[in-house]
C-alpha cells in the first residue's frame, strides 16, 4: 500500500498538506486537493475507515434525534425508528438513535464530533432550539414534524387537516353530529401535532368542544367523563388517552398504532398514524440531501382509517 | 496554535510519524509516541475532537445494541435506554442506540468503525452470536441479560429465581394453592427470561402447569381461557399478555412496567421489572471497564412487588 509520503511526492506537495486533506484540519485549495486525491487514486492509497470518515466527514451513519429523557419512547416513536433504520440499511447507511434533550443540550457536542453524516430530528416543536444548532454546525437534517415556519426546510409530517377531515367525515357518515375533541396536554403548547390538530378541528367541526388530556388511559377516561351528554362521539389525539376514553364513549383515535389498538379491550375503529411511512420518507429525504440533491419536496401524509375487525 | 510540523521538529521525528500517532494508521514505538506526546503537550498542540478520538480510539460514546427490527421497542426496552442514557450522561459519556439484528449482521461493521468505546448488549440469547463479534473485535461490553454460560462476562440481569419465589409467596399468602404460569412464546426457546422463569417456576411451584402465550392481550386472554377451573391464580411473564389475561383471571404479572400497568382497565398488583436499575448498572459497569477496572461483579436484581393502588 502506498504511503502518505509517496502521495505527497506524486502530488508535488508536502506531507503536511496531504495530512490537512486527510484530516480536514486546515483549508486546502480545491486545485491542490484535486491533485492530492488524484495521486491517492493513482497510487491506490487507501485510508482506513475512520481516517476516511474523518477526512470526508462521512461515516455513513445517520442519527435519529429523539428526546428520550423527556418523552418516553412510545409506539409511534418505535415505528419511526424501526422504519427509518430499515430504510437506511436498504441504502447502505446505518441509522442510530441519539437521546438528546428537547432543549438541544448534547446535540451540539454530538454533531460537533462528526460522528454522523446527518440527522433526522423528531418531536419537533413549533419553535425548536435544536434547529439553530443544526444550521450553525452545517449539519444536514430532515424533520419528522415541522416548525411554525418550515418553508425551505426538509421535512415530512402528518397532514393534520386531512386527518381531522377524514375523522369528522367518518363519524358524520355514522350519524354523529355532536363531536368533541380530546386534545393533548395543554402544557405542550409548542408541540405541532397538538396545535395543528386542534386548529383543524376548530375550523372543521360544527359547535366545537375541546377537552385536554394527558396521554394516559386514566386521563382520557376522566376527560371523556367531563363531556356533556349531547356529545355522541369523540376524536382523541393521544392513543393511550383514547384507550381510556373508549371505555365510556364512542371514540375515534386520530393517530394510533396497531400495537396500541391491540391493547383495547373492545375492538376499535381508529385512524392509523403513518409513522412507518414518515420514518422511511424522512430517511430517504436525508440521504438524497447527502447525495447532493436539492432539498426534497416536503411530504404531508394523512392517517388512514382502520375499521374495527 | 502549534502545527504538526513544529511538533515533529520538537520531537525530532518526521511529520509522517506524528501523523501515524495522531491517526493510528501505523504502529509507533512507545518511546517515540511518548516523545511526540510530550512535544504536543509542551507546545499546546490540540488535535480536533475527532482526530483525538481517532488517535485514542475513544469517542466517549457508548452504544446500546437493541434488535429493533426483530423486537419492537417495548416499555422495558425504553426504560433500559432512558436510564442507561441518563447514567452515561452523569459520567460524561453519551449513550446512543444501535438497531442491530439478533444475528449480529451490522454489528461487526459498526464496532469496526471505532465509533463507540463500548457496547451494552440487550435481548441477550442463551447462545448469542453477537458475543463472538464483540470478543473478536476486542470491544468492551456489558450484557443486560446473560448467556447460558456467563462466567467471566460483565452482565446485569433479572434474578428470575427470586422473582418467581416472591410471586408464588405473595399468591400463597392470598390463599392461592393452584397457580399456573402463562409463559412466553415457545419459538423463543433461546431467550433467557423465558427459559429461566419457566425453570424457576417448575422448581418452585406445586403441581406446575405452563401455558405459552405471545406478548399480546389477545394471546394472553386465550391462554388464560385454556386453563382448567381448579387454577385460581396465574403468573404471567409477558406484560401485554398479562393485560389480556387479567380480564378473566386473578393474575400476577412478573415483569411489568408502571406505564403498562396504567393501561389495565382494573387496578393491578404486579411485579415491577427492574429495567431502569439494570440500564443504569449496565452502563456504570461498562464505564468502569473502560476506565480500567477489572470485570465488575455481575448484578442480579429481582422484580419488586407493587400492590394495587
Coordinates of C-alpha atoms in Angstrom, one line a residue:
Chain A
X1 CA 0.0 0.0 0.0
X2 CA 1.2 3.5 -0.9
X3 CA 2.4 5.8 2.0
X4 CA 1.4 9.4 2.6
X5 CA 4.9 10.3 1.7
X6 CA 4.5 8.8 -1.8
X7 CA 1.2 10.6 -2.2
X8 CA 2.9 13.9 -1.3
X9 CA 5.7 13.3 -3.8
X10 CA 3.4 12.3 -6.6
X11 CA 1.2 15.4 -6.0
X12 CA 4.1 17.7 -5.6
X13 CA 3.0 18.9 -2.1
X14 CA 4.3 18.5 1.5
X15 CA 3.2 15.6 3.7
X16 CA 1.6 18.2 5.9
X17 CA -0.7 19.2 3.1
X18 CA -1.7 15.7 2.4
X19 CA -2.4 15.4 6.1
X20 CA -4.6 18.6 6.0
X21 CA -6.7 17.0 3.3
X22 CA -6.9 13.7 5.1
X23 CA -7.8 15.2 8.4
X24 CA -9.7 18.3 7.3
X25 CA -7.6 20.3 9.9
X26 CA -6.8 23.2 7.6
X27 CA -8.4 24.5 4.4
X28 CA -6.6 23.4 1.2
X29 CA -7.3 25.0 -2.2
X30 CA -9.6 22.9 -4.4
X31 CA -6.9 22.5 -7.1
X32 CA -4.4 21.2 -4.6
X33 CA -7.0 18.9 -3.1
X34 CA -7.8 17.5 -6.5
X35 CA -4.2 16.9 -7.2
X36 CA -3.7 15.0 -3.9
X37 CA -6.9 13.0 -4.5
X38 CA -5.7 12.1 -8.0
X39 CA -2.4 11.0 -6.6
X40 CA -4.1 8.9 -4.0
X41 CA -6.3 7.3 -6.6
X42 CA -3.4 6.6 -8.9
X43 CA -1.3 5.0 -6.2
X44 CA -4.2 3.1 -4.7
X45 CA -3.7 4.9 -1.3
X46 CA -6.4 3.7 1.0
X47 CA -7.1 5.5 4.2
X48 CA -8.6 3.4 7.0
X49 CA -12.3 3.7 7.5
X50 CA -12.2 6.1 10.4
X51 CA -9.5 8.2 8.8
X52 CA -11.5 8.3 5.7
X53 CA -14.7 9.2 7.6
X54 CA -12.7 11.9 9.3
X55 CA -11.3 13.4 6.1
X56 CA -14.6 13.3 4.3
X57 CA -16.6 13.9 7.4
X58 CA -18.6 10.9 6.2
X59 CA -19.4 7.9 8.4
X60 CA -22.4 6.6 6.5
X61 CA -24.1 6.9 9.9
X62 CA -27.4 8.8 10.3
X63 CA -28.7 9.8 13.7
X64 CA -32.3 10.0 14.7
X65 CA -32.5 12.6 17.5
X66 CA -35.2 11.7 20.0
X67 CA -35.7 13.4 23.4
X68 CA -35.9 10.1 25.2
X69 CA -35.3 11.6 28.6
X70 CA -38.2 14.0 28.2
X71 CA -40.6 11.8 26.2
X72 CA -40.9 8.1 26.8
X73 CA -40.3 6.2 23.5
X74 CA -43.9 5.2 22.7
X75 CA -45.2 3.0 19.9
X76 CA -45.1 5.7 17.2
X77 CA -41.5 6.6 18.1
X78 CA -40.6 3.0 17.9
X79 CA -42.2 2.8 14.4
X80 CA -40.3 5.9 13.3
X81 CA -37.0 4.4 14.5
X82 CA -37.5 0.9 13.1
X83 CA -38.7 2.0 9.7
X84 CA -36.0 4.7 9.4
X85 CA -33.3 2.2 10.4
X86 CA -34.7 -0.2 7.8
X87 CA -34.8 2.4 5.1
X88 CA -31.2 3.5 5.9
X89 CA -29.9 -0.1 5.7
X90 CA -31.5 -0.5 2.2
X91 CA -29.4 2.5 1.1
X92 CA -26.2 1.3 2.7
X93 CA -26.4 3.6 5.7
X94 CA -26.7 2.8 9.4
X95 CA -29.2 4.8 11.4
X96 CA -28.7 5.1 15.2
X97 CA -30.8 6.8 17.9
X98 CA -29.4 9.8 19.9
X99 CA -31.3 10.6 23.1
X100 CA -30.9 14.4 23.1
X101 CA -33.0 16.7 25.3
X102 CA -35.7 19.0 23.7
X103 CA -33.5 22.0 24.6
X104 CA -30.7 20.7 22.4
X105 CA -28.2 20.1 25.2
X106 CA -25.8 17.4 24.0
X107 CA -26.8 17.9 20.4
X108 CA -24.0 20.4 19.7
X109 CA -21.5 18.1 21.1
X110 CA -22.7 15.0 19.2
X111 CA -22.9 16.7 15.9
X112 CA -19.6 18.5 16.6
X113 CA -17.8 15.2 16.8
X114 CA -18.7 14.5 13.2
X115 CA -19.9 11.0 14.0
X116 CA -23.0 11.2 11.8
X117 CA -23.4 12.5 8.3
X118 CA -26.9 13.8 9.0
X119 CA -29.7 14.0 11.5
X120 CA -33.4 13.0 11.4
X121 CA -35.0 15.3 14.1
X122 CA -38.1 14.1 15.8
X123 CA -40.7 15.6 18.2
X124 CA -40.2 18.9 16.5
X125 CA -41.5 21.9 18.4
X126 CA -43.0 24.9 16.7
X127 CA -40.1 27.0 17.9
X128 CA -37.3 24.4 18.2
X129 CA -33.9 25.4 19.6
X130 CA -32.3 22.4 18.1
X131 CA -32.7 23.7 14.5
X132 CA -30.3 26.6 15.1
X133 CA -27.7 24.1 16.4
X134 CA -28.0 22.0 13.2
X135 CA -27.9 25.1 11.0
X136 CA -24.9 26.6 12.8
X137 CA -22.9 23.4 12.5
X138 CA -24.0 22.9 8.8
X139 CA -25.4 19.5 9.7
X140 CA -27.7 18.1 7.0
X141 CA -31.1 17.3 8.5
X142 CA -34.7 16.3 7.9
X143 CA -37.5 16.8 10.3
X144 CA -40.3 14.4 11.2
X145 CA -42.8 17.1 12.1
X146 CA -42.3 20.8 11.3
X147 CA -41.7 24.2 12.9
X148 CA -44.2 27.1 12.8
X149 CA -42.5 28.4 9.6
X150 CA -41.0 25.3 7.9
X151 CA -40.5 26.9 4.4
X152 CA -37.2 25.8 2.8
X153 CA -36.7 23.0 5.3
X154 CA -36.6 19.3 4.5
X155 CA -39.5 17.7 6.4
X156 CA -42.1 15.0 6.5
X157 CA -45.2 15.3 8.7
X158 CA -48.7 14.2 9.3
X159 CA -51.4 16.0 7.3
X160 CA -53.4 17.0 10.3
X161 CA -56.1 18.9 8.2
X162 CA -56.8 15.8 6.1
X163 CA -56.7 13.5 9.1
X164 CA -59.2 15.5 11.1
X165 CA -61.4 16.0 8.0
X166 CA -61.4 12.2 7.4
X167 CA -62.3 11.6 11.0
X168 CA -65.2 14.0 11.1
X169 CA -66.5 12.7 7.8
X170 CA -66.4 9.1 9.1
X171 CA -68.3 10.0 12.2
X172 CA -70.8 12.1 10.3
X173 CA -71.4 9.1 8.0
X174 CA -72.2 7.1 11.1
X175 CA -74.9 9.6 12.1
X176 CA -72.9 11.6 14.7
X177 CA -73.5 15.4 14.7
X178 CA -72.0 16.5 18.0
X179 CA -68.4 15.5 18.1
X180 CA -65.9 16.7 20.7
X181 CA -62.0 16.6 20.6
X182 CA -59.9 15.2 23.5
X183 CA -56.7 17.0 22.7
X184 CA -53.2 16.9 24.1
X185 CA -51.7 18.2 27.3
X186 CA -52.0 22.0 27.2
X187 CA -48.5 22.3 28.8
X188 CA -47.1 21.2 25.4
X189 CA -48.3 24.4 23.7
X190 CA -45.4 24.5 21.3
X191 CA -45.9 20.9 20.0
X192 CA -47.1 20.9 16.4
X193 CA -49.4 17.9 16.5
X194 CA -51.4 19.3 19.3
X195 CA -51.6 22.8 17.9
X196 CA -52.3 21.7 14.3
X197 CA -54.9 19.1 15.2
X198 CA -56.8 21.5 17.4
X199 CA -56.7 24.2 14.7
X200 CA -58.0 21.8 12.1
X201 CA -60.8 20.6 14.4
X202 CA -61.8 24.1 15.4
X203 CA -62.1 25.1 11.7
X204 CA -63.9 22.0 10.5
X205 CA -66.2 21.0 13.4
X206 CA -69.7 22.3 14.0
X207 CA -70.1 23.6 17.6
X208 CA -66.6 22.5 18.6
X209 CA -65.8 21.4 22.1
X210 CA -62.2 20.7 23.2
X211 CA -61.1 18.9 26.4
X212 CA -57.4 18.5 27.2
X213 CA -55.9 15.2 28.4
X214 CA -52.5 13.7 29.2
X215 CA -51.6 10.6 27.3
X216 CA -52.7 8.0 29.8
X217 CA -55.9 5.9 29.9
X218 CA -56.9 7.4 33.3
X219 CA -56.6 10.9 32.0
X220 CA -58.5 10.1 28.8
X221 CA -61.3 8.5 30.8
X222 CA -61.6 11.5 33.1
X223 CA -61.7 13.8 30.1
X224 CA -64.4 11.8 28.4
X225 CA -66.4 11.9 31.7
X226 CA -66.4 15.7 31.7
X227 CA -68.1 15.9 28.3
X228 CA -71.8 17.0 28.2
X229 CA -74.4 14.4 27.4
X230 CA -75.3 15.7 23.9
X231 CA -71.8 14.8 22.7
X232 CA -72.2 11.4 20.9
X233 CA -68.7 10.8 19.6
X234 CA -65.1 12.0 20.4
X235 CA -62.0 12.4 18.4
X236 CA -59.0 11.5 20.6
X237 CA -55.5 12.8 19.7
X238 CA -53.3 10.7 22.1
X239 CA -53.5 7.0 21.7
X240 CA -53.3 5.9 25.4
X241 CA -55.9 8.6 26.3
X242 CA -58.1 7.0 23.6
X243 CA -57.9 3.6 25.3
X244 CA -59.3 5.1 28.5
X245 CA -61.9 7.2 26.8
X246 CA -63.1 4.2 24.7
X247 CA -64.4 2.5 27.9
X248 CA -67.1 5.2 28.3
X249 CA -67.8 6.8 24.9
X250 CA -67.8 6.3 21.1
X251 CA -64.3 7.4 20.3
X252 CA -62.2 7.7 17.1
X253 CA -58.5 7.8 17.9
X254 CA -56.7 10.1 15.4
X255 CA -53.2 8.8 15.5
X256 CA -53.0 5.2 16.8
X257 CA -50.6 2.3 16.0
X258 CA -51.9 -1.2 15.5
X259 CA -50.0 -2.3 18.6
X260 CA -51.8 0.1 20.8
X261 CA -55.2 -0.7 19.2
X262 CA -54.5 -4.3 20.1
X263 CA -54.4 -3.2 23.8
X264 CA -58.1 -2.1 23.7
X265 CA -60.5 -4.4 25.5
X266 CA -63.1 -3.8 22.8
X267 CA -62.3 -3.8 19.0
X268 CA -61.7 -0.2 17.9
X269 CA -62.1 1.6 14.6
X270 CA -59.2 4.1 14.5
X271 CA -57.0 6.3 12.3
X272 CA -53.7 4.7 11.9
X273 CA -50.7 7.0 12.3
X274 CA -48.4 6.9 9.2
X275 CA -45.4 6.6 11.5
X276 CA -43.6 3.9 9.5
X277 CA -44.0 5.8 6.2
X278 CA -42.8 9.0 7.8
X279 CA -39.7 7.3 9.2
X280 CA -38.9 5.9 5.8
X281 CA -39.6 9.1 3.8
X282 CA -37.5 11.2 6.3
X283 CA -34.5 8.9 5.9
X284 CA -34.8 8.8 2.2
X285 CA -35.0 12.6 2.0
X286 CA -31.9 13.0 4.3
X287 CA -29.9 10.6 2.1
X288 CA -31.0 12.4 -1.0
X289 CA -29.6 15.6 0.5
X290 CA -26.3 13.9 1.5
X291 CA -26.0 12.8 -2.1
X292 CA -26.3 16.3 -3.3
X293 CA -29.9 16.5 -4.4
X294 CA -31.7 19.8 -3.8
X295 CA -33.9 20.0 -0.7
X296 CA -36.7 17.5 -1.4
X297 CA -40.4 18.5 -1.5
X298 CA -41.9 18.0 1.9
X299 CA -44.3 15.2 2.4
X300 CA -47.6 15.5 4.3
X301 CA -49.4 12.2 4.9
X302 CA -52.8 11.7 6.5
X303 CA -53.6 8.9 8.9
X304 CA -55.7 6.1 7.4
X305 CA -59.0 4.7 8.5
X306 CA -58.8 1.2 10.1
X307 CA -62.2 -0.3 10.5
X308 CA -62.7 -2.5 13.6
X309 CA -62.2 -6.2 12.8
Chain B
X1 CA -1.8 27.0 17.9
X2 CA 1.2 24.8 17.2
X3 CA 1.4 23.0 13.9
X4 CA 2.1 19.3 13.2
X5 CA 5.4 20.4 11.7
X6 CA 6.5 22.1 15.0
X7 CA 5.5 19.0 16.9
X8 CA 7.7 16.9 14.6
X9 CA 10.7 19.2 14.9
X10 CA 10.4 19.4 18.7
X11 CA 10.2 15.6 19.0
X12 CA 12.9 15.0 16.4
X13 CA 10.7 12.9 14.2
X14 CA 9.2 13.2 10.7
X15 CA 5.7 14.8 10.2
X16 CA 4.6 11.4 8.9
X17 CA 5.5 9.8 12.3
X18 CA 3.4 12.5 14.1
X19 CA 0.6 11.7 11.7
X20 CA 0.9 8.0 12.5
X21 CA 0.4 8.7 16.2
X22 CA -2.4 11.1 15.5
X23 CA -4.3 8.8 13.1
X24 CA -3.3 5.4 14.5
X25 CA -2.5 4.3 10.9
X26 CA 0.8 2.6 11.7
X27 CA 2.4 1.3 14.9
X28 CA 4.9 3.7 16.5
X29 CA 7.2 2.6 19.3
X30 CA 6.1 3.5 22.8
X31 CA 9.3 5.7 23.3
X32 CA 8.7 7.7 20.1
X33 CA 5.0 8.0 20.9
X34 CA 5.9 9.4 24.4
X35 CA 8.3 11.9 22.8
X36 CA 5.7 13.1 20.4
X37 CA 3.0 13.3 23.1
X38 CA 5.4 15.3 25.3
X39 CA 6.1 17.7 22.4
X40 CA 2.4 18.1 21.8
X41 CA 1.9 18.9 25.5
X42 CA 4.8 21.4 25.7
X43 CA 3.6 23.2 22.5
X44 CA 0.0 23.1 23.5
X45 CA -0.8 21.3 20.2
X46 CA -4.5 20.4 20.3
X47 CA -6.0 18.0 17.9
X48 CA -9.6 18.4 16.9
X49 CA -12.1 16.2 18.8
X50 CA -12.5 13.6 16.0
X51 CA -8.8 13.4 15.3
X52 CA -8.2 12.9 19.0
X53 CA -11.0 10.3 19.2
X54 CA -9.4 8.6 16.2
X55 CA -6.0 8.5 17.7
X56 CA -7.1 7.3 21.1
X57 CA -9.9 5.2 19.6
X58 CA -12.0 7.0 22.2
X59 CA -15.2 8.8 21.4
X60 CA -16.8 8.9 24.8
X61 CA -19.8 7.3 23.1
X62 CA -21.4 4.1 24.3
X63 CA -23.8 2.1 22.1
X64 CA -26.8 0.2 23.4
X65 CA -27.3 -2.6 20.9
X66 CA -31.0 -3.5 20.5
X67 CA -32.5 -5.7 17.8
X68 CA -35.2 -3.1 16.9
X69 CA -36.0 -4.7 13.6
X70 CA -36.7 -8.1 15.2
X71 CA -38.3 -6.9 18.5
X72 CA -40.4 -3.8 18.8
X73 CA -39.0 -1.4 21.4
X74 CA -41.4 -2.0 24.2
X75 CA -41.8 -0.3 27.6
X76 CA -39.0 -2.2 29.3
X77 CA -36.5 -1.5 26.4
X78 CA -37.5 2.2 26.6
X79 CA -36.6 2.1 30.3
X80 CA -33.3 0.4 29.6
X81 CA -32.4 3.0 27.1
X82 CA -33.6 6.0 29.0
X83 CA -31.9 5.1 32.3
X84 CA -28.7 4.0 30.6
X85 CA -28.5 7.3 28.6
X86 CA -29.1 9.2 31.8
X87 CA -26.4 7.2 33.7
X88 CA -23.9 7.7 30.8
X89 CA -24.5 11.5 30.8
X90 CA -23.8 11.7 34.6
X91 CA -20.4 10.1 33.9
X92 CA -19.7 12.4 30.8
X93 CA -20.5 9.8 28.2
X94 CA -23.1 9.8 25.5
X95 CA -25.1 6.6 25.0
X96 CA -26.8 6.0 21.7
X97 CA -28.9 3.2 20.4
X98 CA -27.9 0.9 17.5
X99 CA -30.6 -1.2 15.9
X100 CA -28.6 -4.4 15.1
X101 CA -30.2 -7.7 14.2
X102 CA -30.2 -10.6 16.6
X103 CA -27.9 -12.4 14.3
X104 CA -25.2 -9.7 14.6
X105 CA -25.4 -8.5 11.0
X106 CA -24.3 -4.9 11.0
X107 CA -22.7 -5.2 14.5
X108 CA -19.3 -6.0 13.1
X109 CA -19.4 -3.0 10.8
X110 CA -20.5 -0.6 13.5
X111 CA -17.9 -1.7 16.0
X112 CA -15.3 -1.9 13.3
X113 CA -15.7 1.8 12.6
X114 CA -14.5 2.6 16.1
X115 CA -17.4 5.0 16.7
X116 CA -18.2 3.8 20.2
X117 CA -15.9 3.0 23.1
X118 CA -18.1 0.1 24.3
X119 CA -21.4 -1.7 23.9
X120 CA -24.3 -2.5 26.2
X121 CA -25.9 -5.6 24.6
X122 CA -29.6 -6.2 25.2
X123 CA -32.1 -9.0 24.4
X124 CA -29.3 -11.5 25.1
X125 CA -29.9 -15.0 23.8
X126 CA -28.6 -18.1 25.7
X127 CA -26.3 -18.8 22.7
X128 CA -25.8 -15.3 21.2
X129 CA -23.8 -14.9 18.0
X130 CA -23.2 -11.2 18.8
X131 CA -20.8 -12.1 21.7
X132 CA -18.2 -13.6 19.4
X133 CA -18.2 -10.5 17.3
X134 CA -17.6 -8.3 20.3
X135 CA -14.9 -10.6 21.6
X136 CA -13.1 -10.9 18.2
X137 CA -13.1 -7.1 17.8
X138 CA -11.9 -6.6 21.4
X139 CA -14.9 -4.3 22.0
X140 CA -15.6 -3.7 25.7
X141 CA -19.2 -4.8 26.6
X142 CA -21.7 -5.4 29.3
X143 CA -24.8 -7.5 28.9
X144 CA -28.3 -6.8 30.1
X145 CA -29.3 -10.4 30.4
X146 CA -26.9 -13.3 30.1
X147 CA -25.9 -16.3 28.0
X148 CA -26.2 -19.9 29.1
X149 CA -22.6 -19.8 30.5
X150 CA -22.0 -16.2 31.5
X151 CA -19.0 -16.9 33.8
X152 CA -16.3 -14.2 33.3
X153 CA -18.6 -11.8 31.4
X154 CA -19.8 -8.4 32.6
X155 CA -23.6 -8.6 33.0
X156 CA -26.6 -7.4 34.9
X157 CA -29.8 -9.4 34.8
X158 CA -33.1 -10.1 36.5
X159 CA -33.0 -12.6 39.3
X160 CA -35.6 -14.8 37.9
X161 CA -35.5 -17.3 40.8
X162 CA -36.1 -14.6 43.4
X163 CA -38.8 -13.0 41.3
X164 CA -40.8 -16.2 40.8
X165 CA -40.3 -17.1 44.5
X166 CA -41.6 -13.7 45.6
X167 CA -44.6 -14.0 43.2
X168 CA -45.6 -17.5 44.4
X169 CA -45.2 -16.5 48.0
X170 CA -47.4 -13.5 47.5
X171 CA -50.2 -15.5 45.9
X172 CA -49.8 -18.2 48.6
X173 CA -50.3 -15.5 51.3
X174 CA -53.5 -14.6 49.5
X175 CA -54.8 -18.1 49.8
X176 CA -54.0 -19.4 46.4
X177 CA -52.7 -23.0 46.1
X178 CA -53.1 -23.8 42.4
X179 CA -51.1 -21.4 40.4
X180 CA -50.3 -21.7 36.7
X181 CA -47.7 -19.9 34.6
X182 CA -48.5 -18.1 31.3
X183 CA -45.1 -18.2 29.8
X184 CA -43.5 -16.7 26.7
X185 CA -43.8 -17.7 23.0
X186 CA -42.1 -21.2 22.8
X187 CA -40.5 -20.1 19.5
X188 CA -38.1 -18.0 21.5
X189 CA -36.5 -21.1 23.1
X190 CA -33.1 -19.5 23.3
X191 CA -34.3 -16.4 25.2
X192 CA -33.0 -16.4 28.8
X193 CA -36.0 -14.7 30.5
X194 CA -38.4 -17.3 29.2
X195 CA -36.2 -20.3 29.9
X196 CA -35.1 -19.1 33.4
X197 CA -38.6 -18.1 34.5
X198 CA -40.1 -21.4 33.5
X199 CA -37.2 -23.3 35.1
X200 CA -37.7 -21.4 38.4
X201 CA -41.5 -21.9 38.3
X202 CA -41.2 -25.6 37.6
X203 CA -38.8 -26.0 40.5
X204 CA -40.8 -23.9 43.0
X205 CA -44.5 -24.5 42.2
X206 CA -46.6 -27.3 43.5
X207 CA -48.3 -29.2 40.6
X208 CA -47.0 -26.8 37.9
X209 CA -48.9 -26.0 34.8
X210 CA -47.4 -23.9 32.0
X211 CA -49.3 -22.4 29.0
X212 CA -47.4 -20.5 26.4
X213 CA -48.5 -17.1 25.0
X214 CA -47.4 -14.4 22.6
X215 CA -46.9 -11.0 24.1
X216 CA -50.3 -9.6 23.1
X217 CA -53.5 -9.1 25.2
X218 CA -55.5 -11.4 22.8
X219 CA -53.0 -14.2 23.2
X220 CA -52.8 -13.8 27.0
X221 CA -56.6 -13.9 27.2
X222 CA -56.8 -17.0 25.0
X223 CA -54.1 -18.7 27.2
X224 CA -56.0 -17.9 30.4
X225 CA -59.1 -19.3 28.9
X226 CA -57.4 -22.7 28.3
X227 CA -56.6 -23.1 32.0
X228 CA -58.5 -25.7 34.0
X229 CA -61.0 -24.5 36.6
X230 CA -59.1 -25.5 39.7
X231 CA -56.4 -22.9 38.8
X232 CA -57.2 -19.8 40.9
X233 CA -54.3 -17.6 40.0
X234 CA -51.8 -17.2 37.2
X235 CA -48.3 -15.8 37.0
X236 CA -47.8 -14.0 33.6
X237 CA -44.4 -13.4 32.1
X238 CA -45.2 -11.0 29.3
X239 CA -46.8 -7.7 30.3
X240 CA -49.1 -7.3 27.3
X241 CA -50.3 -10.9 27.7
X242 CA -50.9 -10.1 31.3
X243 CA -53.3 -7.3 30.4
X244 CA -55.4 -9.7 28.4
X245 CA -55.3 -12.5 31.0
X246 CA -56.3 -10.1 33.7
X247 CA -59.7 -9.6 32.2
X248 CA -60.6 -13.2 33.0
X249 CA -58.5 -14.4 36.0
X250 CA -56.5 -13.4 39.0
X251 CA -53.2 -12.7 37.5
X252 CA -49.8 -11.6 38.9
X253 CA -47.6 -10.1 36.1
X254 CA -44.0 -10.9 36.7
X255 CA -42.1 -8.2 34.8
X256 CA -44.3 -5.2 34.2
X257 CA -43.6 -1.5 33.9
X258 CA -45.8 1.1 35.6
X259 CA -46.7 2.5 32.2
X260 CA -48.1 -0.8 31.1
X261 CA -49.9 -1.3 34.4
X262 CA -51.6 2.0 33.8
X263 CA -53.1 0.5 30.7
X264 CA -55.1 -2.0 32.7
X265 CA -58.8 -1.4 32.9
X266 CA -58.8 -2.6 36.5
X267 CA -56.1 -1.7 39.1
X268 CA -53.4 -4.4 39.1
X269 CA -51.0 -5.8 41.7
X270 CA -47.8 -6.6 39.7
X271 CA -44.1 -7.3 40.0
X272 CA -42.3 -4.3 38.7
X273 CA -39.4 -5.1 36.3
X274 CA -36.1 -3.5 37.5
X275 CA -35.4 -2.2 34.0
X276 CA -34.3 1.2 35.0
X277 CA -31.9 -0.1 37.6
X278 CA -30.5 -2.6 35.1
X279 CA -29.9 0.1 32.4
X280 CA -28.1 2.2 35.0
X281 CA -26.0 -0.6 36.4
X282 CA -25.0 -1.9 33.0
X283 CA -23.8 1.5 31.9
X284 CA -21.9 2.0 35.1
X285 CA -20.3 -1.4 34.7
X286 CA -19.2 -0.7 31.1
X287 CA -17.7 2.7 32.1
X288 CA -15.8 1.0 34.9
X289 CA -14.3 -1.4 32.4
X290 CA -13.4 1.4 30.1
X291 CA -11.6 3.1 32.9
X292 CA -9.5 0.0 33.5
X293 CA -11.3 -1.6 36.4
X294 CA -11.4 -5.4 36.4
X295 CA -14.7 -7.1 35.2
X296 CA -17.3 -6.0 37.7
X297 CA -19.3 -8.5 39.8
X298 CA -22.5 -9.3 38.0
X299 CA -25.7 -7.9 39.4
X300 CA -28.9 -10.0 39.6
X301 CA -32.0 -8.0 40.7
X302 CA -35.4 -9.3 41.5
X303 CA -38.6 -7.6 40.4
X304 CA -40.4 -5.8 43.2
X305 CA -44.0 -6.1 44.4
X306 CA -46.3 -3.2 43.6
X307 CA -49.6 -3.5 45.4
X308 CA -52.6 -2.3 43.5
X309 CA -53.5 1.3 44.4

